Short mmCIF file of C-alpha atoms and ligand atoms in Angstrom, two decimals:
data_model
loop_
_atom_site.label_atom_id
_atom_site.label_comp_id
_atom_site.label_asym_id
_atom_site.label_seq_id
_atom_site.Cartn_x
_atom_site.Cartn_y
_atom_site.Cartn_z
CA MET R 12 104.24 81.07 80.29
CA PRO R 13 103.93 84.44 82.07
CA ALA R 14 106.57 85.75 84.47
CA THR R 15 106.98 83.64 87.57
CA SER R 16 108.59 86.26 89.79
CA MET R 17 108.65 90.00 90.25
CA GLU R 18 112.48 89.90 90.13
CA GLU R 19 112.40 88.71 86.53
CA LEU R 20 110.27 91.71 85.57
CA VAL R 21 112.26 94.24 87.58
CA SER R 22 115.47 93.00 86.03
CA LEU R 23 114.09 93.15 82.47
CA CYS R 24 112.66 96.65 83.06
CA LYS R 25 115.96 98.01 84.24
CA ARG R 26 118.15 96.14 81.74
CA ARG R 27 116.18 97.19 78.67
CA GLY R 28 115.15 100.67 79.75
CA PHE R 29 111.50 100.40 80.69
CA ILE R 30 111.63 101.75 84.25
CA PHE R 31 114.23 103.38 86.49
CA GLN R 32 114.24 104.40 90.16
CA GLY R 33 113.28 108.07 90.53
CA SER R 34 116.14 110.47 91.44
CA GLU R 35 118.48 107.49 91.19
CA ILE R 36 121.75 109.41 90.93
CA TYR R 37 121.07 110.92 94.36
CA GLY R 38 120.31 107.58 95.96
CA GLY R 39 116.72 107.30 94.77
CA LEU R 40 113.42 108.50 96.17
CA GLN R 41 111.24 105.76 97.60
CA GLY R 42 107.89 105.34 95.86
CA PHE R 43 108.84 107.27 92.72
CA TYR R 44 109.79 105.73 89.37
CA ASP R 45 110.78 107.13 85.99
CA TYR R 46 109.68 105.52 82.74
CA GLY R 47 112.55 105.12 80.27
CA PRO R 48 112.58 105.02 76.45
CA LEU R 49 110.54 101.81 76.20
CA GLY R 50 108.45 102.36 79.34
CA VAL R 51 107.07 105.64 78.06
CA GLU R 52 106.01 103.99 74.78
CA LEU R 53 104.35 101.06 76.52
CA LYS R 54 102.59 103.37 78.97
CA ASN R 55 101.36 105.65 76.18
CA ASN R 56 100.10 102.63 74.22
CA ILE R 57 98.15 101.32 77.22
CA LYS R 58 96.61 104.75 77.79
CA ALA R 59 95.76 105.10 74.09
CA ALA R 60 94.08 101.65 74.08
CA TRP R 61 92.02 102.65 77.13
CA TRP R 62 91.03 106.01 75.60
CA ARG R 63 90.11 104.42 72.26
CA SER R 64 87.90 101.82 73.86
CA ASN R 65 86.26 104.04 76.49
CA VAL R 66 85.94 107.36 74.67
CA TYR R 67 86.18 106.93 70.87
CA GLU R 68 84.34 103.63 70.59
CA ARG R 69 81.39 104.75 72.75
CA ASP R 70 78.71 107.33 72.07
CA ASP R 71 78.11 108.27 75.69
CA MET R 72 81.51 109.56 76.83
CA GLU R 73 83.46 112.83 76.96
CA GLY R 74 87.10 113.37 77.86
CA LEU R 75 88.74 115.74 80.35
CA ASP R 76 92.18 116.79 81.56
CA ALA R 77 91.83 118.66 84.86
CA SER R 78 94.62 120.25 86.90
CA ILE R 79 96.55 118.22 89.42
CA ILE R 80 96.68 120.77 92.24
CA MET R 81 93.23 121.39 93.61
CA HIS R 82 91.50 123.87 95.91
CA ARG R 83 91.59 122.56 99.45
CA GLN R 84 87.80 122.97 99.70
CA VAL R 85 87.39 120.34 96.98
CA LEU R 86 89.29 117.75 98.96
CA ARG R 87 87.68 118.84 102.20
CA HIS R 88 84.14 118.40 100.92
CA SER R 89 84.92 115.24 98.99
CA GLY R 90 85.67 113.72 102.39
CA HIS R 91 89.38 113.20 101.68
CA GLU R 92 90.67 115.59 104.34
CA ALA R 93 88.83 113.67 107.03
CA THR R 94 89.03 110.11 105.79
CA PHE R 95 91.71 109.55 103.13
CA SER R 96 94.07 107.97 105.57
CA ASP R 97 95.72 104.67 106.29
CA PRO R 98 96.46 103.39 109.81
CA MET R 99 100.14 103.64 110.69
CA ILE R 100 101.98 102.06 113.57
CA ASP R 101 105.53 102.51 114.91
CA ASN R 102 107.97 100.10 116.45
CA LYS R 103 109.37 101.94 119.50
CA LYS R 104 112.50 99.79 119.42
CA ASN R 105 113.82 101.19 116.11
CA ASN R 106 111.32 103.95 115.16
CA LYS R 107 110.37 102.13 111.96
CA ARG R 108 106.91 102.98 110.71
CA TYR R 109 104.48 100.63 108.95
CA ARG R 110 101.01 100.54 107.51
CA LEU R 111 99.09 98.50 110.06
CA ASP R 112 97.21 96.20 107.67
CA HIS R 113 100.36 95.48 105.64
CA LEU R 114 102.33 94.73 108.80
CA VAL R 115 99.79 92.21 110.07
CA LYS R 116 99.07 90.65 106.67
CA ASP R 117 102.77 89.84 106.20
CA GLN R 118 103.03 87.87 109.48
CA LYS R 119 102.96 84.07 109.74
CA ALA R 120 99.46 82.50 109.78
CA ASP R 121 99.61 81.56 113.48
CA VAL R 122 100.53 85.15 114.46
CA ILE R 123 97.66 86.56 112.37
CA ALA R 124 95.31 84.05 114.03
CA LYS R 125 96.43 85.23 117.49
CA VAL R 126 95.89 88.90 116.58
CA ALA R 127 92.44 88.07 115.17
CA ALA R 128 91.45 86.10 118.28
CA ALA R 129 92.60 88.91 120.59
CA MET R 130 90.37 91.31 118.66
CA GLY R 131 87.42 88.88 118.75
CA GLU R 132 87.47 88.31 115.00
CA SER R 133 88.15 85.43 112.63
CA ALA R 134 91.44 85.46 110.73
CA GLU R 135 89.43 84.44 107.64
CA ASN R 136 87.83 87.87 107.63
CA PHE R 137 90.95 90.01 107.43
CA PRO R 138 89.17 93.35 106.74
CA ALA R 139 87.19 92.84 109.96
CA VAL R 140 90.42 92.21 111.90
CA VAL R 141 91.90 95.46 110.52
CA ALA R 142 88.68 97.36 111.29
CA ALA R 143 88.77 96.09 114.90
CA LEU R 144 92.44 97.07 115.29
CA ASN R 145 91.69 100.58 114.01
CA ALA R 146 88.67 100.99 116.23
CA ASN R 147 90.51 99.96 119.40
CA PRO R 148 94.04 101.42 119.29
CA ALA R 149 95.06 100.56 122.87
CA GLN R 150 93.87 96.96 122.54
CA ALA R 151 95.53 96.77 119.11
CA SER R 152 98.94 97.73 120.46
CA GLN R 153 98.71 95.06 123.18
CA ALA R 154 97.34 92.42 120.77
CA LEU R 155 100.26 92.90 118.38
CA LYS R 156 102.83 92.61 121.16
CA ASP R 157 101.15 89.56 122.72
CA ALA R 158 100.82 87.79 119.36
CA GLY R 159 104.52 88.33 118.67
CA VAL R 160 104.14 90.51 115.58
CA ARG R 161 107.62 90.88 114.09
CA ASP R 162 109.19 93.96 112.56
CA PRO R 163 109.90 93.16 108.86
CA PHE R 164 113.08 95.27 109.05
CA SER R 165 114.72 93.80 112.17
CA GLY R 166 112.96 90.43 112.17
CA GLU R 167 112.35 90.81 115.93
CA VAL R 168 109.09 91.09 117.84
CA GLY R 169 108.27 94.81 117.96
CA ASP R 170 107.24 97.13 120.77
CA TRP R 171 104.21 98.52 118.95
CA THR R 172 102.60 101.92 119.50
CA GLU R 173 98.87 102.45 119.16
CA PRO R 174 97.88 102.73 115.50
CA LYS R 175 96.78 106.15 114.33
CA PRO R 176 95.46 107.48 111.03
CA PHE R 177 97.91 109.06 108.60
CA ASN R 178 96.42 111.27 105.88
CA MET R 179 97.94 110.35 102.52
CA MET R 180 97.39 113.60 100.66
CA PHE R 181 100.36 115.73 99.60
CA LYS R 182 99.83 119.35 100.59
CA THR R 183 101.61 122.20 98.84
CA THR R 184 101.78 125.97 99.23
CA ILE R 185 100.31 128.06 96.43
CA GLY R 186 101.76 131.44 95.47
CA PRO R 187 104.28 133.57 97.34
CA VAL R 188 102.18 134.11 100.49
CA ALA R 189 103.11 131.67 103.22
CA ASP R 190 100.02 131.91 105.44
CA ASP R 191 97.88 129.08 106.78
CA GLU R 192 95.27 129.48 104.05
CA SER R 193 97.53 129.45 100.99
CA TYR R 194 97.74 125.79 100.34
CA GLY R 195 96.20 123.23 98.05
CA TYR R 196 96.43 119.48 97.58
CA LEU R 197 97.91 117.32 94.87
CA ARG R 198 94.86 115.29 93.92
CA PRO R 199 94.82 111.78 95.42
CA GLU R 200 92.51 110.57 92.61
CA THR R 201 91.69 112.14 89.26
CA ALA R 202 87.97 111.76 90.00
CA GLN R 203 87.47 115.05 91.84
CA GLY R 204 88.47 117.03 88.74
CA ILE R 205 85.63 115.29 86.93
CA PHE R 206 83.06 116.06 89.63
CA THR R 207 84.03 119.72 89.86
CA ASN R 208 83.76 120.05 86.06
CA PHE R 209 80.50 118.12 85.81
CA LYS R 210 78.39 121.19 85.18
CA ASN R 211 80.90 122.68 82.73
CA VAL R 212 80.84 119.52 80.64
CA VAL R 213 77.04 119.20 80.75
CA ASP R 214 76.56 122.84 79.77
CA SER R 215 79.12 122.81 76.99
CA THR R 216 78.12 119.50 75.42
CA SER R 217 74.36 119.30 76.13
CA ARG R 218 74.79 115.77 77.44
CA ARG R 219 71.81 114.00 79.00
CA LEU R 220 71.83 110.99 81.34
CA PRO R 221 73.33 108.46 81.09
CA PHE R 222 76.81 109.56 80.04
CA GLY R 223 80.37 109.47 81.33
CA ILE R 224 83.50 111.59 81.61
CA ALA R 225 86.87 109.91 81.18
CA GLN R 226 90.24 111.16 82.34
CA ILE R 227 93.80 109.89 82.45
CA GLY R 228 96.27 111.61 84.73
CA LYS R 229 98.63 111.66 87.65
CA ALA R 230 97.47 111.24 91.23
CA PHE R 231 99.54 111.42 94.39
CA ARG R 232 99.35 109.37 97.57
CA ASN R 233 101.86 109.65 100.36
CA GLU R 234 101.83 105.88 100.93
CA ILE R 235 103.27 104.89 104.33
CA THR R 236 105.13 101.96 102.83
CA PRO R 237 105.49 102.17 99.05
CA ARG R 238 106.64 98.76 97.83
CA ASN R 239 106.64 96.05 95.22
CA PHE R 240 108.26 98.08 92.45
CA ILE R 241 105.64 100.14 90.57
CA PHE R 242 102.73 98.35 92.24
CA ARG R 243 102.49 100.77 95.16
CA VAL R 244 104.01 104.17 94.43
CA ARG R 245 103.52 107.70 95.71
CA GLU R 246 103.14 109.28 92.28
CA LEU R 247 100.81 107.18 90.18
CA GLU R 248 98.71 107.51 87.09
CA GLN R 249 95.05 106.62 86.85
CA MET R 250 92.59 105.95 84.03
CA GLU R 251 89.22 106.87 85.46
CA ILE R 252 85.64 107.09 84.26
CA GLU R 253 82.83 108.70 86.18
CA PHE R 254 79.68 107.37 84.56
CA PHE R 255 76.59 109.38 85.50
CA CYS R 256 73.21 107.67 85.51
CA THR R 257 69.69 108.06 86.84
CA PRO R 258 69.34 106.92 90.48
CA GLY R 259 67.83 103.45 90.42
CA THR R 260 69.70 102.40 87.26
CA ASP R 261 73.07 102.44 89.03
CA GLU R 262 73.20 98.74 89.88
CA GLU R 263 72.58 97.77 86.29
CA TRP R 264 75.31 100.13 85.06
CA HIS R 265 77.66 98.75 87.69
CA GLU R 266 77.30 95.27 86.14
CA HIS R 267 77.69 96.75 82.64
CA TRP R 268 81.01 98.32 83.57
CA LEU R 269 82.29 95.21 85.31
CA GLU R 270 81.74 93.25 82.11
CA LYS R 271 83.21 95.99 79.87
CA ARG R 272 86.32 96.34 81.94
CA LEU R 273 87.00 92.61 82.08
CA SER R 274 86.83 92.41 78.29
CA TRP R 275 89.15 95.39 77.97
CA TRP R 276 91.75 93.66 80.14
CA GLU R 277 91.38 90.53 78.02
CA ALA R 278 92.09 92.59 74.87
CA GLN R 279 95.33 93.80 76.47
CA GLY R 280 96.46 90.20 77.04
CA VAL R 281 95.39 90.01 80.69
CA PRO R 282 92.96 87.06 80.75
CA ARG R 283 89.85 86.80 82.89
CA SER R 284 91.15 83.58 84.40
CA LYS R 285 93.91 85.64 86.08
CA ILE R 286 91.50 88.21 87.59
CA GLU R 287 89.41 87.52 90.67
CA ILE R 288 86.40 89.75 91.29
CA LEU R 289 86.24 90.85 94.91
CA ASP R 290 82.87 92.14 96.09
CA VAL R 291 84.42 94.44 98.71
CA PRO R 292 82.97 93.75 102.19
CA LYS R 293 80.95 96.62 103.70
CA GLU R 294 83.49 97.34 106.47
CA ASP R 295 86.22 97.79 103.87
CA LEU R 296 84.38 100.17 101.51
CA ALA R 297 85.72 103.69 100.86
CA HIS R 298 83.73 106.49 102.47
CA TYR R 299 81.87 107.29 99.22
CA SER R 300 81.02 103.79 98.09
CA LYS R 301 77.68 102.00 98.03
CA ARG R 302 79.31 98.89 96.55
CA THR R 303 82.70 98.19 94.95
CA TYR R 304 84.10 95.39 92.84
CA ASP R 305 87.86 95.15 93.03
CA LEU R 306 89.53 93.37 90.14
CA MET R 307 92.35 91.37 91.71
CA TYR R 308 95.03 90.34 89.22
CA ASP R 309 97.34 87.46 90.06
CA TYR R 310 100.70 89.30 90.07
CA PRO R 311 103.87 87.21 90.15
CA THR R 312 105.28 86.95 93.70
CA LEU R 313 102.52 89.20 95.13
CA GLY R 314 99.49 87.01 94.35
CA HIS R 315 96.04 88.52 93.85
CA GLU R 316 96.16 92.31 94.31
CA GLU R 317 93.96 95.15 93.09
CA ILE R 318 94.50 96.31 89.52
CA GLU R 319 91.23 98.23 89.20
CA GLY R 320 88.35 99.27 91.43
CA ILE R 321 84.83 99.60 90.01
CA ALA R 322 82.85 101.58 92.56
CA ASN R 323 79.25 102.65 92.81
CA ARG R 324 79.89 106.11 94.33
CA SER R 325 76.13 106.81 94.51
CA ASP R 326 75.37 110.56 94.57
CA TYR R 327 77.97 111.09 97.28
CA ASP R 328 80.40 113.43 95.51
CA LEU R 329 78.07 115.58 93.41
CA GLY R 330 75.67 115.74 96.35
CA SER R 331 78.41 116.72 98.76
CA HIS R 332 79.91 119.42 96.52
CA THR R 333 76.45 120.87 95.85
CA LYS R 334 75.55 120.91 99.54
CA ASN R 335 78.83 122.38 100.61
CA GLN R 336 78.78 125.13 98.04
CA SER R 337 75.51 126.08 99.66
CA GLU R 338 77.05 126.03 103.15
CA LEU R 339 79.87 128.26 101.95
CA GLY R 340 77.35 130.69 100.54
CA LEU R 341 78.42 129.92 96.96
CA VAL R 342 74.97 128.59 96.16
CA ALA R 343 71.96 129.60 98.24
CA ASN R 344 69.97 126.94 100.06
CA VAL R 345 70.15 123.97 97.76
CA GLU R 346 67.50 121.76 99.36
CA GLU R 347 64.73 124.31 98.94
CA ASN R 348 65.78 125.75 95.62
CA LEU R 349 67.06 122.70 93.82
CA ASP R 350 65.10 123.57 90.67
CA SER R 351 66.68 126.92 90.11
CA ILE R 352 70.14 127.05 91.65
CA ALA R 353 71.59 123.67 92.44
CA LYS R 354 74.83 123.44 90.55
CA LEU R 355 75.67 119.79 90.17
CA THR R 356 72.37 118.46 88.93
CA ILE R 357 71.01 117.46 85.55
CA PRO R 358 67.43 117.04 84.32
CA HIS R 359 65.93 113.64 85.10
CA PRO R 360 65.40 111.95 81.70
CA GLU R 361 61.71 111.23 82.46
CA THR R 362 60.50 114.00 84.77
CA ASN R 363 62.88 116.72 83.61
CA LYS R 364 63.28 117.78 87.26
CA PRO R 365 66.86 118.39 88.44
CA VAL R 366 68.44 115.33 89.93
CA VAL R 367 71.86 114.59 91.41
CA PRO R 368 72.92 111.57 89.32
CA PHE R 369 74.45 108.38 90.65
CA VAL R 370 77.98 107.55 89.56
CA ILE R 371 79.72 104.33 88.56
CA GLU R 372 83.50 104.68 88.62
CA PRO R 373 85.85 102.23 86.91
CA SER R 374 89.29 103.32 88.13
CA ALA R 375 92.41 101.56 86.89
CA GLY R 376 96.05 102.30 87.67
CA VAL R 377 98.31 102.76 84.65
CA ASP R 378 101.37 101.56 86.57
CA ARG R 379 99.64 98.41 87.80
CA ALA R 380 98.26 97.85 84.29
CA LEU R 381 101.75 98.06 82.82
CA LEU R 382 103.05 95.57 85.37
CA ALA R 383 100.25 93.10 84.56
CA VAL R 384 100.68 93.50 80.79
CA LEU R 385 104.44 92.93 81.12
CA SER R 386 103.92 89.96 83.38
CA GLU R 387 101.51 88.25 80.95
CA ALA R 388 103.72 88.96 77.94
CA PHE R 389 106.95 87.76 79.57
CA THR R 390 107.90 84.37 78.13
CA LYS R 391 110.93 82.14 78.52
CA GLU R 392 111.35 79.63 75.71
CA THR R 393 113.80 76.88 74.89
CA LEU R 394 114.57 76.95 71.18
CA GLU R 395 115.16 73.91 68.94
CA ASN R 396 118.92 74.43 69.20
CA GLY R 397 118.66 74.23 73.00
CA ASN R 398 119.22 77.95 73.54
CA GLU R 399 116.90 79.85 75.83
CA ARG R 400 115.30 83.10 74.80
CA ILE R 401 113.24 85.68 76.68
CA VAL R 402 110.50 87.15 74.56
CA LEU R 403 107.81 89.69 75.40
CA LYS R 404 104.71 88.48 73.58
CA LEU R 405 102.96 91.84 73.78
CA ARG R 406 99.87 92.48 71.69
CA PRO R 407 101.14 94.51 68.69
CA HIS R 408 99.10 97.60 69.64
CA LEU R 409 100.97 97.74 72.97
CA ALA R 410 104.49 96.97 71.72
CA PRO R 411 106.83 99.93 72.40
CA ILE R 412 108.53 99.44 69.02
CA LYS R 413 106.39 98.09 66.18
CA VAL R 414 109.15 97.34 63.69
CA ALA R 415 112.95 97.46 63.88
CA VAL R 416 114.65 98.05 60.53
CA ILE R 417 118.14 96.57 60.63
CA PRO R 418 120.93 97.10 58.06
CA LEU R 419 123.07 93.96 58.10
CA ALA R 420 126.31 95.97 58.27
CA ARG R 421 126.44 99.34 60.02
CA ASN R 422 129.41 100.58 58.02
CA LYS R 423 127.90 100.03 54.57
CA ALA R 424 126.26 103.33 53.68
CA GLU R 425 124.18 101.74 50.94
CA LEU R 426 122.49 99.37 53.41
CA VAL R 427 122.10 101.99 56.15
CA ASP R 428 120.62 104.58 53.77
CA LEU R 429 118.12 102.11 52.38
CA ALA R 430 117.17 100.96 55.91
CA ARG R 431 116.69 104.61 56.92
CA SER R 432 114.42 105.29 53.99
CA ILE R 433 112.35 102.11 54.70
CA LYS R 434 112.06 103.23 58.32
CA SER R 435 110.90 106.65 57.23
CA ASP R 436 108.21 105.19 54.94
CA LEU R 437 106.93 102.82 57.63
CA GLN R 438 106.87 105.64 60.18
CA LYS R 439 104.39 107.52 58.01
CA LEU R 440 101.81 104.75 58.47
CA GLY R 441 101.11 106.05 61.99
CA LEU R 442 101.44 102.61 63.60
CA GLY R 443 103.69 103.85 66.41
CA ARG R 444 107.45 103.85 66.81
CA ILE R 445 109.57 102.32 64.02
CA LEU R 446 113.23 102.05 64.95
CA LEU R 447 116.34 102.17 62.80
CA GLU R 448 118.50 99.58 64.56
CA ASP R 449 122.03 100.07 63.30
CA SER R 450 123.95 98.58 66.21
CA GLY R 451 125.71 96.21 63.82
CA ASN R 452 125.25 92.75 65.27
CA ILE R 453 122.15 91.09 63.85
CA GLY R 454 122.03 88.28 66.46
CA LYS R 455 122.17 90.75 69.32
CA ALA R 456 119.57 92.96 67.65
CA TYR R 457 117.13 90.05 67.32
CA ARG R 458 117.68 89.09 70.98
CA ARG R 459 117.11 92.65 72.13
CA HIS R 460 113.95 93.04 70.08
CA ASP R 461 112.55 89.73 71.35
CA GLU R 462 113.10 90.95 74.90
CA VAL R 463 111.37 94.28 74.36
CA GLY R 464 108.52 92.77 72.38
CA THR R 465 109.09 94.21 68.88
CA PRO R 466 106.66 92.19 66.71
CA TYR R 467 108.71 92.42 63.46
CA CYS R 468 112.31 92.95 62.47
CA VAL R 469 113.07 93.94 58.88
CA THR R 470 116.60 93.22 57.71
CA VAL R 471 118.28 94.93 54.77
CA ASP R 472 121.15 92.76 53.49
CA PHE R 473 123.49 92.56 50.50
CA ASP R 474 120.92 90.60 48.44
CA THR R 475 118.49 93.50 48.98
CA VAL R 476 120.80 95.85 47.10
CA GLY R 477 121.82 93.30 44.45
CA LYS R 478 125.27 92.62 45.89
CA GLY R 479 124.66 89.21 47.42
CA ASP R 480 124.69 85.67 46.03
CA ASP R 481 121.10 85.55 44.87
CA ALA R 482 120.08 88.10 42.24
CA THR R 483 116.42 87.06 42.51
CA LEU R 484 116.33 88.62 45.99
CA THR R 485 117.18 92.12 44.81
CA GLY R 486 114.62 94.62 46.10
CA THR R 487 113.44 92.32 48.91
CA VAL R 488 114.02 92.35 52.67
CA THR R 489 113.77 89.68 55.37
CA VAL R 490 110.85 90.07 57.77
CA ARG R 491 111.26 88.13 61.01
CA ASP R 492 108.23 87.32 63.15
CA ARG R 493 108.89 87.67 66.91
CA ASP R 494 106.58 84.87 68.01
CA THR R 495 107.03 82.19 65.33
CA LEU R 496 110.61 83.15 64.41
CA ALA R 497 109.59 82.59 60.78
CA GLN R 498 111.57 84.64 58.28
CA GLU R 499 109.98 85.69 55.05
CA ARG R 500 111.40 87.54 52.03
CA VAL R 501 109.10 90.47 51.16
CA LYS R 502 109.39 92.96 48.29
CA ILE R 503 110.16 96.47 49.53
CA SER R 504 107.34 97.73 47.33
CA GLU R 505 104.89 95.50 49.22
CA LEU R 506 106.37 95.96 52.69
CA THR R 507 104.11 98.73 54.01
CA ALA R 508 100.91 96.90 53.03
CA TYR R 509 102.34 93.64 54.42
CA LEU R 510 103.21 95.14 57.82
CA GLN R 511 100.09 97.24 58.02
CA ALA R 512 97.97 94.09 57.68
CA LYS R 513 100.07 92.22 60.25
CA LEU R 514 100.05 95.01 62.82
CA LYS R 515 96.41 95.96 62.51
P1 LIG E 630 95.02 99.74 97.45
O1 LIG E 630 93.94 99.08 98.29
O2 LIG E 630 95.89 98.75 96.72
O3 LIG E 630 95.79 100.78 98.20
P2 LIG E 630 93.01 101.52 96.58
O4 LIG E 630 91.77 100.72 96.85
O5 LIG E 630 93.39 102.58 97.51
O6 LIG E 630 94.24 100.54 96.31
P3 LIG E 630 91.72 103.04 94.55
O7 LIG E 630 91.56 104.21 95.42
O8 LIG E 630 90.52 102.21 94.23
O9 LIG E 630 92.89 102.11 95.11
O10 LIG E 630 92.45 103.53 93.21
C1 LIG E 630 92.11 103.04 91.92
C2 LIG E 630 93.30 102.38 91.25
O11 LIG E 630 94.45 103.23 91.29
C3 LIG E 630 93.75 101.08 91.91
O12 LIG E 630 92.98 99.99 91.47
C4 LIG E 630 95.18 100.99 91.45
O13 LIG E 630 95.26 100.41 90.16
C5 LIG E 630 95.62 102.43 91.39
N1 LIG E 630 96.39 102.79 92.59
C6 LIG E 630 95.91 103.20 93.78
N2 LIG E 630 96.91 103.45 94.65
C7 LIG E 630 98.06 103.19 93.98
C8 LIG E 630 99.45 103.28 94.32
N3 LIG E 630 99.85 103.72 95.51
N4 LIG E 630 100.36 102.94 93.38
C9 LIG E 630 99.97 102.51 92.16
N5 LIG E 630 98.68 102.43 91.78
C10 LIG E 630 97.73 102.75 92.67
#
């Protein structure tokens, strides 16, 4: 059974070294997390699985790694300077600040109903309620007070200001000159690096429509209220594809990607039955979107929340960057001279005339993926002897440690040396991390490796080296299976082939 509460996951992550609070020794920095020894392995494995499936296993994809800090013109003309904001609202009684939609959503049902009624909307259509609150700030402030909206911090009814937009981009100065022009933005999505390199990739690879560009990287959002562990953070990582296609084929490709992405999640152990597909209502679409499917995973404690967005971004971004380069005098008059000078176009596959392609964008968060994968793998079992064990039933390709090699006694050089050499041989298979676990206590080692999801433990004991009770076991080791708990004696000479087959 998967995790039933977020606390269970948070506690496991901290206890076993998956995730720590960022800047913890100085009191922590809200919305920032550090991935520890096991977290970094799990994260890398998720990213590798995504890259394998979306880049290596397709014939219509290229990869990219663009810089994080971007020219302010990019984010201006992408529309982010004007619209990448969330509505914030303050409680005048204690100066606490909240994201408006989160504040209202977390109220009791009768309070939400009162707010909705005051704004002339139905509580069933929450995005419409939020849209009405944003559009009418003065009425919103009054509606929240009249409905008795409580401050989550104090628990009392707040004295609410008018909501106003808060831009979530992090701005930073560039170079030693501190004037008003010398700044850039930390990208709020990796996508813009793909759009600005569109022409470079097309020219250097001779790609024709349809094809995609994939990228994994950090993005930064100055969330008003980061919360729910790594679910909503200020420094996040995204796995994004911009898939370019001929206008008119976009809706078909949108369905293709929805299907592809759902099967990818399934292969990571996140079943379709746990993901709801939200066809995002018009009033809730991002500024660039023609249509978006949000994949809503059923997180423990949180319920259904977005794990991935699959947007039809139309020709918005490439069109906007092309047009604006023209306005800035970087490209002369695009509309009239599209054939010769337009930068972000590609020949139409049938007419060969330059066309600004449409874009389908599957965009998944690595942090939210990791949380979902952990949550599905988390299992509490009662063993035959009545003891309880926690085991992470991760798919082997995601497990942070593939095999732990354990010498039965840490102070017997013969056992430790043999274990080290077995570890070294297994490591050469390229399966991922193999760990020499010489902490000494076999029971504790098994418990630890169950909890961190190590699929196999290999134990080197006195029989292995011919100093036990059973001479027939010389040259063999015990292989313990995480899920079945079965223990099998395997010849050292056959161990690599045995584990390779199991971990494939
Ligand atoms: P939300 O509505 O939850 O704020 P969003 O619609 O703004 O998310 P997108 O802009 O579609 O998110 O970003 C694509 C993906 O990036 C999301 O599906 C999510 O997995 C991830 N993501 C976005 N914001 C955050 C964040 N603050 N922390 C962690 N992951 C995030």
